PDB file of C-alpha atoms in Angstrom:
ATOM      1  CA  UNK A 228     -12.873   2.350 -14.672  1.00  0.00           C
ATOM      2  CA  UNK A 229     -12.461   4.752 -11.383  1.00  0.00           C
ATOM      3  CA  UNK A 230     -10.179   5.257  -8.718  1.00  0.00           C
ATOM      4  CA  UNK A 231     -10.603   7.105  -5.319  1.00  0.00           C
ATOM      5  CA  UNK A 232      -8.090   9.518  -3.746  1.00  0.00           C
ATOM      6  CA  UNK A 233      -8.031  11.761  -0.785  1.00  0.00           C
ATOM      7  CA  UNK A 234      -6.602  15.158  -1.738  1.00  0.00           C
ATOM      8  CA  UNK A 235      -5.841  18.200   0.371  1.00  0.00           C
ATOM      9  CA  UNK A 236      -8.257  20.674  -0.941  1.00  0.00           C
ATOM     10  CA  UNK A 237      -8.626  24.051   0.533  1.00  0.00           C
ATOM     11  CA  UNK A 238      -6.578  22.797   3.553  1.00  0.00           C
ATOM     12  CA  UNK A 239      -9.149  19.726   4.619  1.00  0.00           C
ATOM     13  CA  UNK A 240      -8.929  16.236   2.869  1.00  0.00           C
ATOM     14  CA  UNK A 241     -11.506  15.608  -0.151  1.00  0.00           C
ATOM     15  CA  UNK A 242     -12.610  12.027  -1.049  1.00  0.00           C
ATOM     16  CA  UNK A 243     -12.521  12.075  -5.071  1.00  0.00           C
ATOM     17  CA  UNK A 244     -13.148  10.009  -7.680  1.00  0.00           C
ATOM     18  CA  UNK A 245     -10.425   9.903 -10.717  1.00  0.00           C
ATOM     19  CA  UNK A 246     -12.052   9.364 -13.798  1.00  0.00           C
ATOM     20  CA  UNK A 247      -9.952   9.629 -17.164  1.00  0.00           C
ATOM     21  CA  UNK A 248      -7.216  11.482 -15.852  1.00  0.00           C
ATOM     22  CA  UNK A 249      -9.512  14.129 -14.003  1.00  0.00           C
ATOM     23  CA  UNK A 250     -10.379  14.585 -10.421  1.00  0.00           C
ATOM     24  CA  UNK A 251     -14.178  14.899  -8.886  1.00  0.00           C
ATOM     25  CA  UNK A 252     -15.243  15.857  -5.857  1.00  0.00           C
ATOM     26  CA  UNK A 253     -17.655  12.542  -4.796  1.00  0.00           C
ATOM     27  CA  UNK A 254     -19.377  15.099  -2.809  1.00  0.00           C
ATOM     28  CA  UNK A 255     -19.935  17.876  -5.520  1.00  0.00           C
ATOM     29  CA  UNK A 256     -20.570  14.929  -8.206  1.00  0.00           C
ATOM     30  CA  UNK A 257     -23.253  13.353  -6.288  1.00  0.00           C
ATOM     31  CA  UNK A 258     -25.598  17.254  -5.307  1.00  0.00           C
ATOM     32  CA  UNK A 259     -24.841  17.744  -9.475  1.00  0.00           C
ATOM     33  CA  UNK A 260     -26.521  14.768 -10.118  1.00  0.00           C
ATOM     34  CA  UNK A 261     -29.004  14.413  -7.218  1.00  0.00           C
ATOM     35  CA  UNK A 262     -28.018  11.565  -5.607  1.00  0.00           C
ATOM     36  CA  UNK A 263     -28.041  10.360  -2.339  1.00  0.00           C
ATOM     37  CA  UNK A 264     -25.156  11.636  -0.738  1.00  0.00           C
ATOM     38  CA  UNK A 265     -22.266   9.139  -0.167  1.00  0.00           C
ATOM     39  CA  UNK A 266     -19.003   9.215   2.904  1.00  0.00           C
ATOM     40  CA  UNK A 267     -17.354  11.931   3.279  1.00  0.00           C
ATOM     41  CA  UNK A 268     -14.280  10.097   3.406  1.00  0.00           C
ATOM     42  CA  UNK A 269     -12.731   7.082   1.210  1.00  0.00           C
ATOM     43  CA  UNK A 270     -12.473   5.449   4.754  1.00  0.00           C
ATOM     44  CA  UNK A 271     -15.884   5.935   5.603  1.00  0.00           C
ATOM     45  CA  UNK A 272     -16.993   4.581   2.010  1.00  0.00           C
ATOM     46  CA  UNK A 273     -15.013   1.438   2.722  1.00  0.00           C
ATOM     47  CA  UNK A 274     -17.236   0.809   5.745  1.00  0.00           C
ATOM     48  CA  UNK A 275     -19.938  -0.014   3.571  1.00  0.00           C
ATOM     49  CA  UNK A 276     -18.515  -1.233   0.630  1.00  0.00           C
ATOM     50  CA  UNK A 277     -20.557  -3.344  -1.151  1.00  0.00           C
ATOM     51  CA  UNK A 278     -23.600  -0.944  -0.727  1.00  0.00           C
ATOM     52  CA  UNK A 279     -21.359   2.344  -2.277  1.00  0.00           C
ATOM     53  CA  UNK A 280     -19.437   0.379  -4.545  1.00  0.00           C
ATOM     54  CA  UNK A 281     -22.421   0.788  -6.968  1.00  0.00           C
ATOM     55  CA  UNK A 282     -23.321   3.801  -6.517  1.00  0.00           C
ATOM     56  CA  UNK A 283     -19.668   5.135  -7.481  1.00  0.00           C
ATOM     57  CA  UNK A 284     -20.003   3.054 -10.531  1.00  0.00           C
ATOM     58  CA  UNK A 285     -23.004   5.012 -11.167  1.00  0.00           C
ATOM     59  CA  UNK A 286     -21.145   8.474 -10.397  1.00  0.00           C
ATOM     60  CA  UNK A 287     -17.891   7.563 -12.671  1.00  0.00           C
ATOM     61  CA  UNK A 288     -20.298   7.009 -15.431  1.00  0.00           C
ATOM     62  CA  UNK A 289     -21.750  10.142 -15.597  1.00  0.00           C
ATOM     63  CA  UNK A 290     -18.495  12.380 -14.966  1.00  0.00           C
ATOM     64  CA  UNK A 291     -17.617  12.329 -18.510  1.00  0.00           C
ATOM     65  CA  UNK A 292     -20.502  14.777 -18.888  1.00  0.00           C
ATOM     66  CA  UNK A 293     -19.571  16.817 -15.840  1.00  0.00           C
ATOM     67  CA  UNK A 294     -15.693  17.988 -16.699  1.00  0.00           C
ATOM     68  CA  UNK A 295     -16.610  21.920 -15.222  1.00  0.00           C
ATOM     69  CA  UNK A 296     -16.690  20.070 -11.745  1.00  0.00           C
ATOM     70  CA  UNK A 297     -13.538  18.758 -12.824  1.00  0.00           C
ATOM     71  CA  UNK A 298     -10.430  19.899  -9.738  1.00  0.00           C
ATOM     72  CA  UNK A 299      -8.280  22.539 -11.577  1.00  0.00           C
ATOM     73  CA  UNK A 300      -6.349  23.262  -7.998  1.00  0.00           C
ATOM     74  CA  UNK A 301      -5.644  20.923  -5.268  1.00  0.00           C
ATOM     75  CA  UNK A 302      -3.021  20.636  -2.751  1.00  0.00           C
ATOM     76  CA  UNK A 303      -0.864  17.500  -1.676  1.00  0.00           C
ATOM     77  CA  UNK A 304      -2.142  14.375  -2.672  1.00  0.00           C
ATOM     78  CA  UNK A 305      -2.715  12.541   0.863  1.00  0.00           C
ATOM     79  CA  UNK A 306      -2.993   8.426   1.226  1.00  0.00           C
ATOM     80  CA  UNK A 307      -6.253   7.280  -0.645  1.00  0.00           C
ATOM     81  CA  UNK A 308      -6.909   6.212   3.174  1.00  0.00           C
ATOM     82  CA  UNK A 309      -7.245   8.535   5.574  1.00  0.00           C
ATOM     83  CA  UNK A 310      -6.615   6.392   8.032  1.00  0.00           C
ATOM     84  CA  UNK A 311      -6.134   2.880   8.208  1.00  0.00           C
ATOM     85  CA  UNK A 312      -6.837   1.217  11.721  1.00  0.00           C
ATOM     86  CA  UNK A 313      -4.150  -1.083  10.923  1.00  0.00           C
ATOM     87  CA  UNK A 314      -1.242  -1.331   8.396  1.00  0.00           C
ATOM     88  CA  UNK A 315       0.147  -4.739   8.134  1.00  0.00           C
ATOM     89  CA  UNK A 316       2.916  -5.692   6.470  1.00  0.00           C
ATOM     90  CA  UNK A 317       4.285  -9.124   5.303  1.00  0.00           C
ATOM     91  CA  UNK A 318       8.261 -10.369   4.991  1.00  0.00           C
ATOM     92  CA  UNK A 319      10.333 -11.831   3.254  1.00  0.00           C
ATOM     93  CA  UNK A 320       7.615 -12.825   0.835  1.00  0.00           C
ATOM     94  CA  UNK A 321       9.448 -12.951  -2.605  1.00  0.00           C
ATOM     95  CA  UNK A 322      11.577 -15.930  -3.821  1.00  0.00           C
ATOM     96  CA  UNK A 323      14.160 -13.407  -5.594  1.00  0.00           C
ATOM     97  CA  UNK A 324      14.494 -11.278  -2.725  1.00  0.00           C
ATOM     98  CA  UNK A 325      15.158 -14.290  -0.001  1.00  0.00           C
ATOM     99  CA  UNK A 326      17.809 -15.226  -2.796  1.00  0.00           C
ATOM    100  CA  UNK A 327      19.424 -11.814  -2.704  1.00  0.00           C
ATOM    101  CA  UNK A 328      19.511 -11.832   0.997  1.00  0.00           C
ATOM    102  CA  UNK A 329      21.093 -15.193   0.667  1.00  0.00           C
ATOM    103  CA  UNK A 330      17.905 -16.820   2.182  1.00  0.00           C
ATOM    104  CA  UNK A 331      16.796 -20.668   1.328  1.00  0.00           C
ATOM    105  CA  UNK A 332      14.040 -19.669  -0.770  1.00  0.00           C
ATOM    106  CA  UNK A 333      12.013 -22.788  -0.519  1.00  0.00           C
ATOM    107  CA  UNK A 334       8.922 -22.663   0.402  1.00  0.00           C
ATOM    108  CA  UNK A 335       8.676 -25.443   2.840  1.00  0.00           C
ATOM    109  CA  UNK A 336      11.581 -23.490   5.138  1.00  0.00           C
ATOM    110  CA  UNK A 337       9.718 -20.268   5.232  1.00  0.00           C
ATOM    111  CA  UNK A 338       7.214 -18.750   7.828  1.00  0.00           C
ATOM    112  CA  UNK A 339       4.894 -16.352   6.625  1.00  0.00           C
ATOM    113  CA  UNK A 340       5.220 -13.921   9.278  1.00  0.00           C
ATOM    114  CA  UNK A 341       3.741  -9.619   9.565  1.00  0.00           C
ATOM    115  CA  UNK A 342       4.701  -6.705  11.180  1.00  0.00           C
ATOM    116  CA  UNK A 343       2.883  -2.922  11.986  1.00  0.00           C
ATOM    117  CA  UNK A 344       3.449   0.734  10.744  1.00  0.00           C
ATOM    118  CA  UNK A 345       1.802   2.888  12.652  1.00  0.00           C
ATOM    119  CA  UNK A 346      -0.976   4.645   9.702  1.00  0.00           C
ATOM    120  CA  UNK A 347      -1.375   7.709  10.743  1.00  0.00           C
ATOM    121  CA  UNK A 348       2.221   8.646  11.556  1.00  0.00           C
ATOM    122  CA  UNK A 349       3.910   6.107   8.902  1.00  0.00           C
ATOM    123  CA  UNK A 350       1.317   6.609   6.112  1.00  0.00           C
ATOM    124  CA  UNK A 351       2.332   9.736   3.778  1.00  0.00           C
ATOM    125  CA  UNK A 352       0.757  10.543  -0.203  1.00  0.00           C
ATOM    126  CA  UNK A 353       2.362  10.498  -3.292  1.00  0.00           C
ATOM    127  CA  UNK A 354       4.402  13.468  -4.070  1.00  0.00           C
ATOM    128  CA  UNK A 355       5.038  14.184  -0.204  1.00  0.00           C
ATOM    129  CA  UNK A 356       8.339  13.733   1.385  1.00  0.00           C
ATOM    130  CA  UNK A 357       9.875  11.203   3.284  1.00  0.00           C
ATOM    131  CA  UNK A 358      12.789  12.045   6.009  1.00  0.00           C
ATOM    132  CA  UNK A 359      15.791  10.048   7.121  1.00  0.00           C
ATOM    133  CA  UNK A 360      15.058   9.070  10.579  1.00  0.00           C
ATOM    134  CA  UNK A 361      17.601  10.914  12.925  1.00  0.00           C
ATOM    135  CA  UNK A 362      21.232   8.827  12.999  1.00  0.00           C
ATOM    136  CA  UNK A 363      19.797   6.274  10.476  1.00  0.00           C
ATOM    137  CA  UNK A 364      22.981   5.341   7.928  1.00  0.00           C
ATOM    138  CA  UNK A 365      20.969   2.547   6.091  1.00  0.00           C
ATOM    139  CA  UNK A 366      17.540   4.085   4.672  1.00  0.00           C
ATOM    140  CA  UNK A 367      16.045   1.321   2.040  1.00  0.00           C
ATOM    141  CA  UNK A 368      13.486   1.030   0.004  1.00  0.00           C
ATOM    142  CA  UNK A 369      10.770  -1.693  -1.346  1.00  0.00           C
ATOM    143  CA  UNK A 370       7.850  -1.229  -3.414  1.00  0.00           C
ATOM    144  CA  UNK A 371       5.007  -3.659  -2.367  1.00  0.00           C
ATOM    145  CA  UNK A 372       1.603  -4.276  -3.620  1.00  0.00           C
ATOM    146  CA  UNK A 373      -1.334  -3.163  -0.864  1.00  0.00           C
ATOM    147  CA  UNK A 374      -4.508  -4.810  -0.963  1.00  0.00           C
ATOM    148  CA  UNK A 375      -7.268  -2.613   1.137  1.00  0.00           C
ATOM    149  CA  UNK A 376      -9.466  -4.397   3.083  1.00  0.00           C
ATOM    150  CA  UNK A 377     -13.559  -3.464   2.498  1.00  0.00           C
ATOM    151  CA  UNK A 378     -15.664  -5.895   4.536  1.00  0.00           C
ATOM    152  CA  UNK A 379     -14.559  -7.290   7.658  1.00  0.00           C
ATOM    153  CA  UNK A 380     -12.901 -10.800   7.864  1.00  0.00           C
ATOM    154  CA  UNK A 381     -12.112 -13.575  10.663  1.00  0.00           C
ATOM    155  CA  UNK A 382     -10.919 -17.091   9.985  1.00  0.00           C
ATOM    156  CA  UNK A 383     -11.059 -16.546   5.949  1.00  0.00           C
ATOM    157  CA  UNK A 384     -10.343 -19.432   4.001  1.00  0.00           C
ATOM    158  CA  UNK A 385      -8.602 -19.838   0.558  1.00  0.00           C
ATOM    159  CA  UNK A 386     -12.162 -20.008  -1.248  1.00  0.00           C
ATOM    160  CA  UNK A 387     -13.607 -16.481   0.198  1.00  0.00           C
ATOM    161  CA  UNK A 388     -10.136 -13.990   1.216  1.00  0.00           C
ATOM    162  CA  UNK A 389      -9.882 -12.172  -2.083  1.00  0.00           C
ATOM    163  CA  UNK A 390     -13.738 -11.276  -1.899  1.00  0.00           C
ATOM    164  CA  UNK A 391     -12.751  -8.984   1.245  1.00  0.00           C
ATOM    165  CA  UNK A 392     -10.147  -7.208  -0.171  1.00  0.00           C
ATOM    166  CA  UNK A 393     -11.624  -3.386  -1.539  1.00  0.00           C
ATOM    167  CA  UNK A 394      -8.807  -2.558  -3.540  1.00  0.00           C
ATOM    168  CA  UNK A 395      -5.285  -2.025  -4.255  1.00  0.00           C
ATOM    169  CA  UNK A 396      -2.594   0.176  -4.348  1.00  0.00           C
ATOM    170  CA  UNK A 397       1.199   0.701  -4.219  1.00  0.00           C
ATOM    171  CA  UNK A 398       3.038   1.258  -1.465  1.00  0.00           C
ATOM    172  CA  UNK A 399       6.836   1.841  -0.260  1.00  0.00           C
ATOM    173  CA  UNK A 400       8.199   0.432   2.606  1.00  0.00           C
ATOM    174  CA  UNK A 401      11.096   2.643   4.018  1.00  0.00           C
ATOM    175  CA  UNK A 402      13.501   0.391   6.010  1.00  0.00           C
ATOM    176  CA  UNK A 403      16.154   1.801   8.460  1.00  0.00           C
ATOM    177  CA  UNK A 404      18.351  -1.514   7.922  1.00  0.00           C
ATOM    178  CA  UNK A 405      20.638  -0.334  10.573  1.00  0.00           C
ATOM    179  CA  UNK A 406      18.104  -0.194  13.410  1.00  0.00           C
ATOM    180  CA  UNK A 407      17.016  -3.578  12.522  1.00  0.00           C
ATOM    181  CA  UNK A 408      19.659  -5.696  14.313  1.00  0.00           C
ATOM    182  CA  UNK A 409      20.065  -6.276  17.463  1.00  0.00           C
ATOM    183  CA  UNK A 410      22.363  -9.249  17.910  1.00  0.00           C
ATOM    184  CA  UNK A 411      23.837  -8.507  21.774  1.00  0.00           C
ATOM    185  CA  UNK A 412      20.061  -9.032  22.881  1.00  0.00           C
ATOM    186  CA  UNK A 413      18.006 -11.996  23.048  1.00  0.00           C
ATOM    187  CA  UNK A 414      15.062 -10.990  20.929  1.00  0.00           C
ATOM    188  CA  UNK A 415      17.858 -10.096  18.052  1.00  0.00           C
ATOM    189  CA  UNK A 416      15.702  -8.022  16.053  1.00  0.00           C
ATOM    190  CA  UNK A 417      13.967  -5.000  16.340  1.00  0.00           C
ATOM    191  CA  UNK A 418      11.282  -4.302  14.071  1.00  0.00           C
ATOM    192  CA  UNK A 419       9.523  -0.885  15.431  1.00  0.00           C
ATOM    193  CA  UNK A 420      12.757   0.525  15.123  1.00  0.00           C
ATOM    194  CA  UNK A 421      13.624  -0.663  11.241  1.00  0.00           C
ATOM    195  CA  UNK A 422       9.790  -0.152   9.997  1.00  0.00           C
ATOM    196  CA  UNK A 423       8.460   2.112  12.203  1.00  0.00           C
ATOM    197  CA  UNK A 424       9.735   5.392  11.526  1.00  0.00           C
ATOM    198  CA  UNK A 425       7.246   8.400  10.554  1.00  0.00           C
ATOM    199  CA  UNK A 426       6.818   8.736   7.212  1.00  0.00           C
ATOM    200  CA  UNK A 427       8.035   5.331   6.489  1.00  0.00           C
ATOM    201  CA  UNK A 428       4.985   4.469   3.986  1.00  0.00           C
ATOM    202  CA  UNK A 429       4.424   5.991   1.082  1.00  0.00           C
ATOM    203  CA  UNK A 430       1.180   4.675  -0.142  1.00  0.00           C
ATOM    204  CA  UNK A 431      -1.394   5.223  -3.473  1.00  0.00           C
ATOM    205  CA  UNK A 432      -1.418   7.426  -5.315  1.00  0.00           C
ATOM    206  CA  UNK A 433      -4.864   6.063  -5.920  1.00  0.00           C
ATOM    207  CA  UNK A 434      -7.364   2.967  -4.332  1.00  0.00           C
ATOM    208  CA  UNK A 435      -8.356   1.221  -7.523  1.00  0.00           C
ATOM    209  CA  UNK A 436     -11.540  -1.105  -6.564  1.00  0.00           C
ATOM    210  CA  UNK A 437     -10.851  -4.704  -7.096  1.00  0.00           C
ATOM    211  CA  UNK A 438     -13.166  -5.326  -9.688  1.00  0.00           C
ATOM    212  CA  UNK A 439     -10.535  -3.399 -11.801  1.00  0.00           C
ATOM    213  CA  UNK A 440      -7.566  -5.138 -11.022  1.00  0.00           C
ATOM    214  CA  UNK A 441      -8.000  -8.628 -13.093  1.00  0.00           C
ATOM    215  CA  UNK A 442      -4.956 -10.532 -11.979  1.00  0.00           C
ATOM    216  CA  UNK A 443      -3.420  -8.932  -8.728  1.00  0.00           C
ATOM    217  CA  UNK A 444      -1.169 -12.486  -8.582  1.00  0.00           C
ATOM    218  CA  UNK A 445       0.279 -11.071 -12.235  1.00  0.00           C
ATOM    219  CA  UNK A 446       1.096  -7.345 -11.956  1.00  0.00           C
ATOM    220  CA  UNK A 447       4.538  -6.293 -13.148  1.00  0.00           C
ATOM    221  CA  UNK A 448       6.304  -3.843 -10.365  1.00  0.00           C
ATOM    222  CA  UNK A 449       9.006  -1.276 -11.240  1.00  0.00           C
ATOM    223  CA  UNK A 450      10.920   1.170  -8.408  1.00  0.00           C
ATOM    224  CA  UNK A 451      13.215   3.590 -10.333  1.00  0.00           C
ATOM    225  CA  UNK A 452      16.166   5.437  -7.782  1.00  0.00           C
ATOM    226  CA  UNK A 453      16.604   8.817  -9.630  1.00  0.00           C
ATOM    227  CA  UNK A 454      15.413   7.028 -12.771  1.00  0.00           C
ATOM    228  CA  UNK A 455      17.655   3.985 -12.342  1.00  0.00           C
ATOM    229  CA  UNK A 456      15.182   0.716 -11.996  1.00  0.00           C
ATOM    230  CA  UNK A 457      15.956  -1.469  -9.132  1.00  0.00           C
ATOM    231  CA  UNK A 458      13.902  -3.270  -8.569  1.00  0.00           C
ATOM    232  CA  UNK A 459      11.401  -4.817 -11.567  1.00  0.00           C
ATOM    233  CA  UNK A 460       9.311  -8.068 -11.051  1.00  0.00           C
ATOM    234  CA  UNK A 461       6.141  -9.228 -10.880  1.00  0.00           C
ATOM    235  CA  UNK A 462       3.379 -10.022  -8.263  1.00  0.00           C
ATOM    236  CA  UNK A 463       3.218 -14.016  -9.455  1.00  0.00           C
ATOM    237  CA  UNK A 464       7.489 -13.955  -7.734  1.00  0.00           C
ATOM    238  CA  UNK A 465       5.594 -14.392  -4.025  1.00  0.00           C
ATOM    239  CA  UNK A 466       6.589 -17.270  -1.747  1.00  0.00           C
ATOM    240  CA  UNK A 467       2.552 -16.762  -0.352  1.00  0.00           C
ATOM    241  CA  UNK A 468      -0.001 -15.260  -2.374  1.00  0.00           C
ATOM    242  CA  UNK A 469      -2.735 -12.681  -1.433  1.00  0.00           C
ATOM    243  CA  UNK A 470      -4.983 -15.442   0.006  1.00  0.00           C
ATOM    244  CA  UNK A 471      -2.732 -16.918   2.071  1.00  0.00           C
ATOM    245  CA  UNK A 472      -1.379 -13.885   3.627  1.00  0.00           C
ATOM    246  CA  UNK A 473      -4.784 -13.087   4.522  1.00  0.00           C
ATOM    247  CA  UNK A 474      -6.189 -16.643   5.895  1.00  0.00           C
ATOM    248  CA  UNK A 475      -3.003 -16.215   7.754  1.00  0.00           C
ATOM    249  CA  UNK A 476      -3.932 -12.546   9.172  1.00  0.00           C
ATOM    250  CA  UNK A 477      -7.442 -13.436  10.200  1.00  0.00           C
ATOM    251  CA  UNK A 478      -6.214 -16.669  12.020  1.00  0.00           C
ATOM    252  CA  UNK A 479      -4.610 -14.029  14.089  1.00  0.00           C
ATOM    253  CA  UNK A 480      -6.606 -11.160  14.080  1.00  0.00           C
ATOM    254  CA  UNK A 481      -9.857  -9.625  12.556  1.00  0.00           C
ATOM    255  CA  UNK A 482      -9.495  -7.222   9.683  1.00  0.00           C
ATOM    256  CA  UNK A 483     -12.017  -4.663   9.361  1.00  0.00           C
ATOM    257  CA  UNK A 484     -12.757  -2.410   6.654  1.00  0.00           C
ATOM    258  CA  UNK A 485     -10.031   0.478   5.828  1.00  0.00           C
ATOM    259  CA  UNK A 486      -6.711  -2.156   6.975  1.00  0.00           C
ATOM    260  CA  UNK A 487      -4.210  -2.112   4.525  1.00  0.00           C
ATOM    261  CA  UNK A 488      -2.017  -5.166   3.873  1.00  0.00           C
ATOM    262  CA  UNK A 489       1.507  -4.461   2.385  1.00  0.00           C
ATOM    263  CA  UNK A 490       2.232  -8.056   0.291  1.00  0.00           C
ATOM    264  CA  UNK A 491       6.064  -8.047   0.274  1.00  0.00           C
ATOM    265  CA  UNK A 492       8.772  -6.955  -2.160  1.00  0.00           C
ATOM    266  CA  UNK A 493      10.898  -8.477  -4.796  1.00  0.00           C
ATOM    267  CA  UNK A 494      14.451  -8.098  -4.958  1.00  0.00           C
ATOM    268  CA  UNK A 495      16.680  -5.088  -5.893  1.00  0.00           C
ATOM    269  CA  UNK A 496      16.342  -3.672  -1.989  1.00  0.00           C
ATOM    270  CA  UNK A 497      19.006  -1.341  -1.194  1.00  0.00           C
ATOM    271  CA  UNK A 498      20.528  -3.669   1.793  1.00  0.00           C
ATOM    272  CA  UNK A 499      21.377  -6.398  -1.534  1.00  0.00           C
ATOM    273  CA  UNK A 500      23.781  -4.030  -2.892  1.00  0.00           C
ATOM    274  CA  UNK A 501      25.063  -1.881   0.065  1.00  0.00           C
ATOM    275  CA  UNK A 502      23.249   1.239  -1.933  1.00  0.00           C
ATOM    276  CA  UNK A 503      21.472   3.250   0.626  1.00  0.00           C
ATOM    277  CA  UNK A 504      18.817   6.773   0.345  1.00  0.00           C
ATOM    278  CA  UNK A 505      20.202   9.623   1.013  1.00  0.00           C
ATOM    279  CA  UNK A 506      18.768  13.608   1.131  1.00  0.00           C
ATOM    280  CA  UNK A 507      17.550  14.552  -2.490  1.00  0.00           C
ATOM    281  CA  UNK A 508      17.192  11.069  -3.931  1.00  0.00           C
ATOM    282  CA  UNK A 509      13.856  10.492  -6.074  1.00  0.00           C
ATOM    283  CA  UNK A 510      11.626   7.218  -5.850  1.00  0.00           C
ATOM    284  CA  UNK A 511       9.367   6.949  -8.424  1.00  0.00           C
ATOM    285  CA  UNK A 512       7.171   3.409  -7.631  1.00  0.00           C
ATOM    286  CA  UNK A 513       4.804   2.286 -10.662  1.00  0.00           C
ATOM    287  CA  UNK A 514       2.771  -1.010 -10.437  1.00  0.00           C
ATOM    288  CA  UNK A 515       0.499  -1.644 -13.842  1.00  0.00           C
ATOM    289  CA  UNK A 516      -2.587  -0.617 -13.955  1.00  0.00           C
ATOM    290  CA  UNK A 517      -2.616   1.072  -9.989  1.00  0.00           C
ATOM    291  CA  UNK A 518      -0.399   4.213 -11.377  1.00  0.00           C
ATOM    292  CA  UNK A 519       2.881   5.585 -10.171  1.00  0.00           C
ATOM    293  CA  UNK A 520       3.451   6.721  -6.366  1.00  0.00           C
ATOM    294  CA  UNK A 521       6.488   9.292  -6.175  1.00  0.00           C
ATOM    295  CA  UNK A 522       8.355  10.102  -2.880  1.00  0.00           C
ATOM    296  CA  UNK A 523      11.391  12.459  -2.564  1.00  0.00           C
ATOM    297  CA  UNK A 524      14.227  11.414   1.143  1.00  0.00           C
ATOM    298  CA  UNK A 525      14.695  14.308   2.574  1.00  0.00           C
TER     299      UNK A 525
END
C-alpha cells in the first residue's frame, strides 16, 4: 500500500510517495531505479492515471530497499493536490446531521444539491493554519470524506462512477455559519460567503489510490476539538452515496482529472450545539485507513 503527498521541500512542492511511514521523492525514486520518469506533480500524475497508477505500484515496491532516499527534512505538508480545477462540495448529505439541524431526514424530501471552494485559495495541508475570516462570530467545522477524481467523466451512471474516482482523502469544511443567512433578501442564502473563505479547506494529509480503500461507503470518521470528539460516524450514515453524488455532478458538469468532491458530514457540527472555533483551538480529523489531517484556527 502507497499514498501520494505534495510536500514543501526546499521551498518548491515535491510529489512523494509514502510508503511505511517514510517519504520518497517519486522523482529521486524513479533516476535510483532507472525508470521512466513520471509527473512532476500528483496533479499531473492524475492526468494519466491509469497509465502511472502502475508504475507507482512498481516504485512503492521497491522503496523498502531504498530507505537512504528516505525525506529526513521537509517543510509544510501542502494538499496532496496542488491544485484542483474544481472543489465541489455536497450538503446536507448525512441522515444524523439533517436530524441535528432539525431537518426531515427522509430521503424522498431531500435534494442532493453542491456548492464551490475556490482550490487554490480555500485548499490548505495538514498541519497549516486556518484563520477566522475577518468579523466572522460563527466559525464551524465538518470533516468530510473527498473522493479525487482521475479520469474524466460526463453523464456517469450508477454502474461506472466509482471507476473515475483516483482516490480519497479527508477533508474539513470550515463554515462561517453567520455569513450564511441572508433572510431580508430574496435568494436567502449566501453560500460564497459561508464556504468560501481562504483557507476554508483543510484537505489530506495524503491521496490514498482507490484500489486501497475497500469500502469507501463503510469508513468510520472521527473530528476531535482540542481532543474532545464531536463528531464520530461512519461513511454508510449518507442520505446519497458516492455514486450518486457523482451521476448527479456529471449530469451537470464534466469532471476532469485532479476535481475533488467533498461527500458531506455527519452530525456533531458546531452550529448543533451553539459551540463555535475560536483562535488557538486544535482540529485533529482522522478517517480509517486515509490518516489524520490536523489544522490549528488562528
Amino acid at each position: 500500500m502507497f499514498s501520494l503527498k505534495t510536500l514543501l521541500v526546499n521551498q518548491a512542492p515535491l510529489a512523494c510517495l509514502s510508503v511505511n511511514g517514510k517519504d520518497y521523492s517519486i522523482a529521486a525514486l524513479s533516476q535510483r531505479l532507472g525508470a521512466p520518469p513520471l509527473a512532476d506533480s500528483v496533479f499531473n500524475l492524475l492526468t494519466q492515471w491509469e497509465q502511472n497508477l502502475p508504475k507507482l505500484a512498481a516504485l512503492a515496491e521497491q522503496a523498502a530497499a531504498q530507505t537512504d532516499l528516505a525525506l529526513t527534512v521537509t517543510g509544510a505538508t501542502l494538499p496532496p493536490v496542488l491544485y484542483p480545477g474544481k472543489m465541489l462540495c455536497a450538503g446536507a448529505n448525512y441522515y444524523d446531521h439533517l436530524k441535528e439541524m432539525g431537518v426531515p431526514a427522509e430521503k424522498k424530501d431531500q435534494r442532493l444539491f453542491f456548492f464551490f471552494k475556490p482550490a487554490r485559495q480555500a485548499a490548505i495541508g495538514d498541519g497549516q493554519h486556518a484563520p477566522i475570516p475577518k468579523n466572522c462570530q460563527k466559525y464551524d467545522w465538518e470533516i468530510e470524506l473527498a473522493m479525487v477524481i482521475g479520469k474524466q467523466a460526463k453523464d456517469l451512471t450508477l454502474d461506472n462512477a466509482m471507476e473515475h474516482v483516483a482516490g480519497y482523502t479527508i477533508a474539513i469544511d470550515l463554515s462561517a455559519r453567520d455569513f450564511a443567512r441572508a433572510p431580508e433578501q430574496f435568494y436567502k442564502f449566501d453560500w460564497v460567503a459561508a464556504k468560501a473563505n481562504d483557507a476554508s479547506c483543510p484537505i489530506g494529509p495524503a491521496l490514498v489510490p482507490a484500489c486501497f480503500v475497500k469500502e469507501p461507503q463503510n469508513l468510520n470518521m472521527t473530528l476531535e476539538l482540542n481532543g474532545q470528539i464531536k463528531q464520530d460516524a461512519n461513511t454508510s450514515g449518507m442520505i446519497f452515496d458516492l455514486r450518486e453524488q457523482l451521476v448527479r455532478l456529471t449530469e451537470t458538469m464534466t469532471l476532469e482529472p485532479g476535481d475533488v468532491v467533498l461527500t458531506g458530514t455527519p452530525a456533531g457540527v458546531g452550529a448543533a450545539s451553539g459551540h463555535f472555533l475560536a483562535p488557538g483551538d486544535q482540529l485533529r480529523a482522522h478517517i480509517s485507513g486515509l490518516g489524520t489531517l490536523h489544522t490549528t484556527i488562528t
